[in-house]
Amino acid sequence: MKKMLFISVFLFAFVNFLICEETEVKNLEHPIIRAQIGQYRTIYTKDDNIFHGKITEITEHGEIVIQTEDGMLTIPSDEILEESVKILRKDGSTYKGKLIGEDDIYVTIESKYGIVTIDKGEIEKLDRYFGGKLEKTLQKKIFFTAEEQNTEIFRDPTAYILSPYTFFITGFSMGYGFSDKFHLFTRITNNFNEDLNLIFRHVLWQKIQGAQISNFSIDFQLFSNHDMNREYALFYEEDQLKIGSLSGVETIKKIYGKKKDFFWEGTLVYSSRKPLKSGRGNWGFHTGITINKLLFEKPKTKATILGEDYTFDGGFSKTHFHATRLYVGMDYDLTKRVKFISVIFYDPSNHYVPFGESISSYFENDFLPDNSKGQRKEVDFDFGITYAANDVLRIGFHFQRPYITLYWKFYDY
């Protein structure tokens, strides 16, 4: 656990420094372009040149020094085309006017009706115009924000929830966003196996500063008639469960009986989402701790099976199961529709299963895998991508079970 805590703090500090370092604000006296030192900006000039790069200096004479991929350029302010914007807010209202100020949190524009300052977190769409013409050349590469916000990192919850009045369905679960701080889910496969369940997530604390959002949430899962044998099997060493012709959950049934009972699992999770300095969307950091009912239950370390006495080892002590999972993950916008996702975790119940064995397990065990299969690995990691094929369908690919995820989101306006 100490290693996971160190990894969490190190990754958060490193990525935060690497991607979102603070920038010095310095404005021109009579600016055509309002910018910050350290920002990535697109500059259109009167002679039809287009430059994109990082602003490194704003001189006393009103020149913009920009570092592009091809070299350092110094551009006089009187050669830069005036920048204006058209903003669509999430509430449906629109604003159009000259851009007179921008930082990581706010956009300030001057229209013929007055000056307004708009929180970036409330912006649905932002179009930039240079010299009165809509930016087209770099529009596909440089975007304001990505279209997808993760509510899970593979099997681990984030502190974010479904948007209000959003219905979500996959092959394994479905849910609904009731408000901006609460959503409810249920696992379809468990319901089919007579294990009625509810999963709710509530935002306990939230801080919004422009496009920067931080949440602290609780995720709680309740199961009415849960197959406890599968939970027990997670913590036992696989090789010790291969007794005669018995293996896995079948051995656990010999130890505990065919046991079904009420089961719960709870997670406290913190998530932070910030815009990338390059303007290419956001990056998110997530860390959480999950416990379940087995943390307070005494395991059976000895059993007599077929007349033989056995002593078992695994992820437990004499008094309780080590039913605690710590994880830290991140997501990074590669494009408007593609996110890179990675997670590293400490989990005494984790079993690594090769692809072939995992496929066989799904077909052999009525939706649910034989949890004791595979080598038990307390520390492991996973990574992959999610792709928003359209406004409704999302597809995910990663390198551990279940490998491929599909889900649909429907909005009720």
Short mmCIF file of C-alpha atoms in Angstrom, two decimals:
data_model
loop_
_atom_site.label_atom_id
_atom_site.label_comp_id
_atom_site.label_asym_id
_atom_site.label_seq_id
_atom_site.Cartn_x
_atom_site.Cartn_y
_atom_site.Cartn_z
CA MET A 1 0.00 0.00 0.00
CA LYS A 2 2.87 2.35 0.75
CA LYS A 3 4.22 1.71 -2.76
CA MET A 4 0.84 2.54 -4.30
CA LEU A 5 0.59 5.76 -2.28
CA PHE A 6 4.06 6.79 -3.42
CA ILE A 7 3.22 5.95 -7.06
CA SER A 8 -0.04 7.96 -6.86
CA VAL A 9 1.68 11.07 -5.50
CA PHE A 10 4.60 10.78 -7.91
CA LEU A 11 2.44 10.32 -11.02
CA PHE A 12 0.13 13.18 -10.11
CA ALA A 13 3.02 15.56 -9.40
CA PHE A 14 4.98 14.53 -12.50
CA VAL A 15 2.12 14.70 -14.99
CA ASN A 16 0.80 17.92 -13.47
CA PHE A 17 4.24 19.51 -13.85
CA LEU A 18 4.78 18.09 -17.34
CA ILE A 19 1.43 19.00 -18.87
CA CYS A 20 -0.11 21.82 -16.88
CA GLU A 21 2.64 24.01 -15.55
CA GLU A 22 1.62 27.53 -14.53
CA THR A 23 1.96 30.29 -17.10
CA GLU A 24 2.96 33.92 -16.73
CA VAL A 25 0.32 36.39 -17.90
CA LYS A 26 1.51 39.37 -19.92
CA ASN A 27 -0.79 41.48 -22.10
CA LEU A 28 0.01 43.90 -24.91
CA GLU A 29 -0.91 47.57 -24.46
CA HIS A 30 -3.08 47.63 -27.61
CA PRO A 31 -3.27 43.95 -28.51
CA ILE A 32 -4.63 42.44 -31.67
CA ILE A 33 -4.14 39.07 -30.01
CA ARG A 34 -4.54 38.49 -26.30
CA ALA A 35 -2.26 35.74 -25.12
CA GLN A 36 -0.30 34.30 -22.23
CA ILE A 37 3.33 33.33 -22.21
CA GLY A 38 3.34 29.53 -22.29
CA GLN A 39 0.07 29.19 -24.24
CA TYR A 40 -0.17 27.29 -27.50
CA ARG A 41 -1.90 29.55 -30.03
CA THR A 42 -2.68 29.70 -33.74
CA ILE A 43 -1.70 33.01 -35.37
CA TYR A 44 -2.98 34.15 -38.76
CA THR A 45 -1.08 37.00 -40.46
CA LYS A 46 -2.17 39.50 -43.11
CA ASP A 47 0.04 37.88 -45.77
CA ASP A 48 -1.82 34.54 -45.37
CA ASN A 49 0.74 32.79 -43.15
CA ILE A 50 -0.55 30.50 -40.42
CA PHE A 51 1.62 29.62 -37.41
CA HIS A 52 0.90 27.33 -34.48
CA GLY A 53 3.16 27.01 -31.49
CA LYS A 54 4.01 28.03 -27.96
CA ILE A 55 4.24 31.74 -27.09
CA THR A 56 7.56 32.26 -25.34
CA GLU A 57 7.73 36.06 -25.14
CA ILE A 58 5.71 39.24 -25.67
CA THR A 59 8.15 42.10 -26.23
CA GLU A 60 7.80 45.72 -25.13
CA HIS A 61 7.30 46.69 -28.79
CA GLY A 62 4.25 44.46 -29.15
CA GLU A 63 5.93 41.55 -30.94
CA ILE A 64 4.87 37.96 -30.35
CA VAL A 65 7.72 35.43 -30.09
CA ILE A 66 6.38 31.96 -30.89
CA GLN A 67 8.16 28.59 -30.85
CA THR A 68 6.85 26.43 -33.73
CA GLU A 69 7.90 22.93 -34.75
CA ASP A 70 10.14 24.48 -37.41
CA GLY A 71 11.77 27.22 -35.40
CA MET A 72 11.42 30.43 -33.38
CA LEU A 73 9.47 33.30 -35.00
CA THR A 74 8.99 36.96 -34.03
CA ILE A 75 5.75 38.44 -35.35
CA PRO A 76 4.85 42.18 -35.10
CA SER A 77 1.38 42.71 -33.66
CA ASP A 78 0.32 44.92 -36.60
CA GLU A 79 0.84 41.93 -38.93
CA ILE A 80 -1.53 39.67 -36.98
CA LEU A 81 -5.17 39.33 -38.05
CA GLU A 82 -7.68 40.26 -35.38
CA GLU A 83 -9.11 37.24 -33.53
CA SER A 84 -12.82 36.92 -32.80
CA VAL A 85 -14.84 34.02 -31.46
CA LYS A 86 -18.32 32.52 -31.54
CA ILE A 87 -19.24 30.70 -28.35
CA LEU A 88 -22.06 28.25 -27.73
CA ARG A 89 -22.72 27.76 -24.02
CA LYS A 90 -24.04 24.52 -22.57
CA ASP A 91 -27.33 26.27 -21.73
CA GLY A 92 -27.86 27.07 -25.45
CA SER A 93 -26.99 30.78 -25.37
CA THR A 94 -24.46 32.13 -27.90
CA TYR A 95 -21.97 35.00 -27.92
CA LYS A 96 -19.96 36.44 -30.79
CA GLY A 97 -17.37 39.18 -30.65
CA LYS A 98 -13.74 40.27 -30.52
CA LEU A 99 -11.51 38.22 -28.23
CA ILE A 100 -10.01 40.62 -25.69
CA GLY A 101 -8.80 38.14 -23.05
CA GLU A 102 -8.23 34.43 -22.49
CA ASP A 103 -6.56 32.19 -19.91
CA ASP A 104 -7.04 28.62 -18.69
CA ILE A 105 -10.29 29.52 -16.92
CA TYR A 106 -12.08 32.33 -18.76
CA VAL A 107 -12.68 33.77 -22.23
CA THR A 108 -13.49 37.50 -22.43
CA ILE A 109 -15.10 38.91 -25.56
CA GLU A 110 -16.31 42.33 -26.62
CA SER A 111 -19.52 42.44 -28.62
CA LYS A 112 -21.52 45.46 -29.75
CA TYR A 113 -23.72 44.92 -26.69
CA GLY A 114 -20.94 44.94 -24.12
CA ILE A 115 -18.11 42.88 -22.60
CA VAL A 116 -18.74 39.38 -21.20
CA THR A 117 -16.45 36.93 -19.41
CA ILE A 118 -17.39 33.28 -19.90
CA ASP A 119 -16.24 30.35 -17.80
CA LYS A 120 -14.60 27.75 -20.10
CA GLY A 121 -16.29 24.98 -18.14
CA GLU A 122 -19.64 26.25 -19.44
CA ILE A 123 -18.62 26.29 -23.12
CA GLU A 124 -20.08 23.62 -25.41
CA LYS A 125 -18.41 24.82 -28.63
CA LEU A 126 -15.91 27.54 -29.52
CA ASP A 127 -15.20 28.72 -33.10
CA ARG A 128 -12.29 31.06 -33.73
CA TYR A 129 -12.22 33.64 -36.54
CA PHE A 130 -9.14 35.45 -37.83
CA GLY A 131 -9.67 38.57 -39.89
CA GLY A 132 -13.35 37.65 -40.05
CA LYS A 133 -12.72 34.19 -41.55
CA LEU A 134 -13.39 30.92 -39.73
CA GLU A 135 -10.27 28.98 -38.85
CA LYS A 136 -10.20 25.90 -41.07
CA THR A 137 -6.66 24.73 -41.69
CA LEU A 138 -5.86 23.64 -38.13
CA GLN A 139 -9.41 23.20 -36.92
CA LYS A 140 -9.30 19.40 -37.04
CA LYS A 141 -6.03 19.22 -35.11
CA ILE A 142 -6.53 21.89 -32.46
CA PHE A 143 -9.71 21.48 -30.41
CA PHE A 144 -11.07 23.07 -27.28
CA THR A 145 -12.12 19.95 -25.40
CA ALA A 146 -12.77 16.27 -26.00
CA GLU A 147 -16.28 14.90 -26.30
CA GLU A 148 -16.06 12.17 -23.69
CA GLN A 149 -15.62 12.26 -19.91
CA ASN A 150 -14.82 8.94 -18.28
CA THR A 151 -17.02 7.64 -15.47
CA GLU A 152 -14.85 4.51 -15.18
CA ILE A 153 -11.27 3.45 -15.86
CA PHE A 154 -11.96 -0.08 -17.08
CA ARG A 155 -13.35 -1.71 -13.89
CA ASP A 156 -12.56 1.16 -11.47
CA PRO A 157 -14.89 4.13 -10.91
CA THR A 158 -13.81 7.73 -11.36
CA ALA A 159 -15.30 10.60 -9.34
CA TYR A 160 -17.30 11.79 -12.36
CA ILE A 161 -20.90 10.85 -13.02
CA LEU A 162 -23.27 10.65 -15.96
CA SER A 163 -24.65 13.94 -17.20
CA PRO A 164 -28.17 14.72 -15.93
CA TYR A 165 -30.96 12.91 -17.83
CA THR A 166 -28.49 10.61 -19.60
CA PHE A 167 -29.33 6.91 -20.07
CA PHE A 168 -26.36 4.53 -20.36
CA ILE A 169 -26.37 0.87 -21.41
CA THR A 170 -23.74 -1.79 -22.14
CA GLY A 171 -23.89 -5.54 -22.54
CA PHE A 172 -23.27 -5.83 -18.79
CA SER A 173 -24.88 -2.82 -17.07
CA MET A 174 -27.18 0.15 -17.46
CA GLY A 175 -27.61 3.42 -15.61
CA TYR A 176 -29.15 6.88 -15.50
CA GLY A 177 -27.89 10.33 -14.47
CA PHE A 178 -30.44 11.90 -12.11
CA SER A 179 -28.59 15.16 -11.44
CA ASP A 180 -25.17 16.75 -11.74
CA LYS A 181 -24.13 14.97 -8.51
CA PHE A 182 -25.88 11.59 -8.55
CA HIS A 183 -26.32 8.61 -10.85
CA LEU A 184 -27.61 5.05 -10.47
CA PHE A 185 -26.51 1.82 -12.17
CA THR A 186 -27.35 -1.88 -12.14
CA ARG A 187 -25.46 -4.90 -13.50
CA ILE A 188 -27.67 -6.73 -15.97
CA THR A 189 -25.81 -10.06 -15.81
CA ASN A 190 -26.12 -10.26 -12.02
CA ASN A 191 -29.85 -9.55 -12.24
CA PHE A 192 -30.23 -12.44 -14.69
CA ASN A 193 -28.47 -14.66 -12.12
CA GLU A 194 -31.04 -13.72 -9.43
CA ASP A 195 -28.62 -11.27 -7.80
CA LEU A 196 -30.54 -7.98 -7.83
CA ASN A 197 -28.20 -5.05 -7.39
CA LEU A 198 -27.94 -1.26 -7.31
CA ILE A 199 -24.82 0.85 -7.79
CA PHE A 200 -24.96 4.53 -6.92
CA ARG A 201 -22.39 7.29 -7.11
CA HIS A 202 -22.66 10.61 -5.32
CA VAL A 203 -20.36 13.64 -5.58
CA LEU A 204 -19.39 14.62 -2.04
CA TRP A 205 -17.23 17.61 -2.98
CA GLN A 206 -16.68 19.48 -6.22
CA LYS A 207 -14.48 22.35 -7.35
CA ILE A 208 -14.95 23.93 -10.78
CA GLN A 209 -12.59 26.61 -12.02
CA GLY A 210 -13.11 27.20 -15.70
CA ALA A 211 -12.32 24.00 -17.59
CA GLN A 212 -10.60 22.57 -14.50
CA ILE A 213 -12.88 20.21 -12.57
CA SER A 214 -12.07 18.27 -9.39
CA ASN A 215 -14.49 15.82 -7.75
CA PHE A 216 -14.43 13.66 -4.63
CA SER A 217 -17.11 10.96 -4.77
CA ILE A 218 -18.40 7.81 -3.13
CA ASP A 219 -19.40 4.78 -5.23
CA PHE A 220 -21.42 2.11 -3.41
CA GLN A 221 -22.57 -1.27 -4.77
CA LEU A 222 -25.26 -3.40 -3.14
CA PHE A 223 -26.03 -7.03 -4.12
CA SER A 224 -29.04 -8.86 -2.68
CA ASN A 225 -28.23 -12.52 -3.40
CA HIS A 226 -24.57 -12.58 -4.40
CA ASP A 227 -22.57 -15.71 -5.25
CA MET A 228 -20.05 -15.43 -2.42
CA ASN A 229 -18.04 -18.42 -3.61
CA ARG A 230 -16.73 -16.37 -6.51
CA GLU A 231 -15.63 -13.64 -4.11
CA TYR A 232 -13.87 -16.10 -1.81
CA ALA A 233 -12.12 -17.75 -4.76
CA LEU A 234 -10.42 -14.47 -5.67
CA PHE A 235 -8.21 -14.59 -2.58
CA TYR A 236 -7.05 -18.22 -2.62
CA GLU A 237 -3.93 -19.46 -4.40
CA GLU A 238 -4.95 -21.21 -7.60
CA ASP A 239 -2.56 -24.15 -7.34
CA GLN A 240 -3.91 -25.05 -3.87
CA LEU A 241 -7.45 -25.30 -5.24
CA LYS A 242 -6.59 -28.02 -7.75
CA ILE A 243 -7.44 -30.92 -5.48
CA GLY A 244 -8.11 -34.15 -7.32
CA SER A 245 -10.68 -33.40 -10.03
CA LEU A 246 -11.80 -30.24 -8.27
CA SER A 247 -10.61 -26.76 -9.18
CA GLY A 248 -11.46 -23.13 -8.59
CA VAL A 249 -14.98 -22.28 -7.47
CA GLU A 250 -15.89 -25.96 -7.19
CA THR A 251 -13.24 -26.37 -4.47
CA ILE A 252 -14.50 -23.26 -2.71
CA LYS A 253 -17.99 -24.77 -2.67
CA LYS A 254 -16.54 -27.80 -0.85
CA ILE A 255 -15.06 -25.42 1.76
CA TYR A 256 -17.93 -22.94 2.20
CA GLY A 257 -20.92 -24.72 0.73
CA LYS A 258 -23.09 -23.23 -2.02
CA LYS A 259 -23.27 -19.86 -0.35
CA LYS A 260 -25.24 -16.84 -1.54
CA ASP A 261 -25.59 -13.79 0.63
CA PHE A 262 -25.95 -10.00 0.76
CA PHE A 263 -22.75 -8.33 -0.49
CA TRP A 264 -21.48 -4.74 -0.71
CA GLU A 265 -18.51 -2.88 -2.14
CA GLY A 266 -17.60 0.77 -1.59
CA THR A 267 -15.13 3.17 -3.20
CA LEU A 268 -13.87 6.62 -2.29
CA VAL A 269 -12.32 8.28 -5.35
CA TYR A 270 -10.78 11.61 -6.28
CA SER A 271 -10.61 12.83 -9.89
CA SER A 272 -9.15 15.95 -11.44
CA ARG A 273 -9.51 17.09 -15.06
CA LYS A 274 -7.46 19.90 -16.59
CA PRO A 275 -7.01 21.34 -20.10
CA LEU A 276 -3.80 20.62 -21.97
CA LYS A 277 -1.62 23.62 -22.68
CA SER A 278 -1.43 22.59 -26.33
CA GLY A 279 -5.18 23.16 -26.67
CA ARG A 280 -5.74 19.51 -27.60
CA GLY A 281 -8.44 18.64 -25.08
CA ASN A 282 -7.96 17.53 -21.46
CA TRP A 283 -6.12 15.10 -19.24
CA GLY A 284 -7.54 13.48 -16.13
CA PHE A 285 -6.03 12.02 -12.96
CA HIS A 286 -7.90 9.51 -10.78
CA THR A 287 -7.06 7.73 -7.54
CA GLY A 288 -9.26 5.70 -5.25
CA ILE A 289 -9.59 3.00 -2.60
CA THR A 290 -12.16 0.18 -2.73
CA ILE A 291 -13.16 -2.18 0.08
CA ASN A 292 -15.88 -4.82 0.35
CA LYS A 293 -17.67 -7.04 2.85
CA LEU A 294 -14.89 -9.64 2.94
CA LEU A 295 -12.59 -7.17 4.71
CA PHE A 296 -14.68 -7.89 7.83
CA GLU A 297 -15.11 -11.64 7.32
CA LYS A 298 -12.89 -14.43 8.65
CA PRO A 299 -11.54 -16.78 5.93
CA LYS A 300 -11.36 -20.55 6.21
CA THR A 301 -7.72 -21.56 6.09
CA LYS A 302 -8.22 -25.28 6.73
CA ALA A 303 -10.63 -27.87 5.32
CA THR A 304 -11.14 -31.61 5.02
CA ILE A 305 -11.98 -32.64 1.46
CA LEU A 306 -12.50 -36.25 0.37
CA GLY A 307 -10.99 -37.44 3.66
CA GLU A 308 -7.83 -35.34 3.29
CA ASP A 309 -6.85 -32.34 5.44
CA TYR A 310 -5.72 -29.17 3.59
CA THR A 311 -4.27 -25.83 4.69
CA PHE A 312 -4.74 -22.86 2.33
CA ASP A 313 -2.80 -19.66 1.68
CA GLY A 314 -3.65 -16.53 -0.27
CA GLY A 315 -4.68 -12.92 0.08
CA PHE A 316 -5.88 -13.15 3.66
CA SER A 317 -4.80 -13.39 7.29
CA LYS A 318 -6.24 -15.53 10.06
CA THR A 319 -8.77 -12.82 10.89
CA HIS A 320 -9.86 -11.24 7.57
CA PHE A 321 -9.49 -11.13 3.80
CA HIS A 322 -7.24 -8.38 2.40
CA ALA A 323 -10.23 -7.05 0.46
CA THR A 324 -8.73 -3.64 -0.37
CA ARG A 325 -7.95 -2.27 -3.81
CA LEU A 326 -5.89 0.89 -4.37
CA TYR A 327 -5.62 2.36 -7.83
CA VAL A 328 -4.31 5.37 -9.68
CA GLY A 329 -5.04 6.10 -13.33
CA MET A 330 -5.09 8.76 -15.98
CA ASP A 331 -6.86 9.54 -19.23
CA TYR A 332 -5.47 11.72 -22.01
CA ASP A 333 -7.29 13.14 -25.03
CA LEU A 334 -5.56 12.04 -28.23
CA THR A 335 -8.29 13.49 -30.45
CA LYS A 336 -11.84 14.74 -29.98
CA ARG A 337 -13.09 11.15 -30.05
CA VAL A 338 -10.15 9.06 -28.78
CA LYS A 339 -8.88 8.84 -25.21
CA PHE A 340 -5.81 7.00 -23.95
CA ILE A 341 -6.46 5.38 -20.57
CA SER A 342 -4.08 3.70 -18.13
CA VAL A 343 -4.31 2.42 -14.56
CA ILE A 344 -1.96 0.81 -12.03
CA PHE A 345 -3.39 -0.94 -8.99
CA TYR A 346 -2.71 -2.92 -5.82
CA ASP A 347 -5.27 -5.68 -5.31
CA PRO A 348 -4.63 -8.97 -3.41
CA SER A 349 -7.62 -10.53 -5.21
CA ASN A 350 -6.35 -9.82 -8.73
CA HIS A 351 -5.66 -12.77 -11.04
CA TYR A 352 -3.91 -12.41 -14.38
CA VAL A 353 -5.59 -14.55 -17.04
CA PRO A 354 -4.25 -14.93 -20.63
CA PHE A 355 -6.66 -14.07 -23.43
CA GLY A 356 -7.46 -17.68 -24.41
CA GLU A 357 -8.26 -18.79 -20.87
CA SER A 358 -10.40 -15.71 -20.32
CA ILE A 359 -12.55 -16.43 -23.41
CA SER A 360 -13.06 -20.04 -22.28
CA SER A 361 -13.98 -18.86 -18.80
CA TYR A 362 -16.75 -16.58 -20.11
CA PHE A 363 -18.39 -19.38 -22.08
CA GLU A 364 -18.07 -21.96 -19.32
CA ASN A 365 -19.46 -19.97 -16.38
CA ASP A 366 -22.71 -18.25 -17.40
CA PHE A 367 -21.54 -14.67 -17.95
CA LEU A 368 -19.23 -14.59 -14.94
CA PRO A 369 -15.57 -15.74 -15.08
CA ASP A 370 -14.13 -18.39 -12.77
CA ASN A 371 -12.41 -15.85 -10.52
CA SER A 372 -9.71 -18.14 -9.15
CA LYS A 373 -8.22 -18.87 -12.57
CA GLY A 374 -4.86 -17.38 -13.38
CA GLN A 375 -1.83 -16.34 -11.36
CA ARG A 376 -2.63 -14.05 -8.44
CA LYS A 377 -0.85 -10.69 -8.95
CA GLU A 378 -1.24 -8.09 -6.22
CA VAL A 379 0.27 -5.25 -8.28
CA ASP A 380 -0.56 -4.92 -11.96
CA PHE A 381 -1.50 -2.36 -14.61
CA ASP A 382 -3.63 -2.00 -17.72
CA PHE A 383 -3.94 0.48 -20.58
CA GLY A 384 -5.97 1.03 -23.73
CA ILE A 385 -8.19 3.50 -25.56
CA THR A 386 -11.86 4.47 -25.81
CA TYR A 387 -13.29 5.66 -29.10
CA ALA A 388 -16.47 7.71 -29.51
CA ALA A 389 -17.73 6.41 -32.86
CA ASN A 390 -20.58 8.94 -32.80
CA ASP A 391 -22.65 10.87 -30.28
CA VAL A 392 -24.15 7.64 -28.94
CA LEU A 393 -21.74 4.69 -29.34
CA ARG A 394 -18.46 4.27 -27.43
CA ILE A 395 -15.96 1.43 -27.95
CA GLY A 396 -13.08 0.53 -25.64
CA PHE A 397 -10.04 -1.69 -26.14
CA HIS A 398 -7.53 -2.74 -23.47
CA PHE A 399 -5.18 -5.58 -22.56
CA GLN A 400 -6.81 -7.28 -19.56
CA ARG A 401 -10.27 -8.71 -18.95
CA PRO A 402 -12.75 -8.01 -20.47
CA TYR A 403 -10.57 -6.60 -23.34
CA ILE A 404 -13.41 -4.99 -25.33
CA THR A 405 -16.16 -2.74 -23.97
CA LEU A 406 -19.18 -1.31 -25.79
CA TYR A 407 -21.67 1.17 -24.46
CA TRP A 408 -24.38 3.51 -25.59
CA LYS A 409 -25.41 6.88 -24.18
CA PHE A 410 -28.83 8.39 -24.80
CA TYR A 411 -29.70 11.94 -23.79
CA ASP A 412 -33.16 12.96 -22.60
CA TYR A 413 -33.72 16.68 -23.14
#
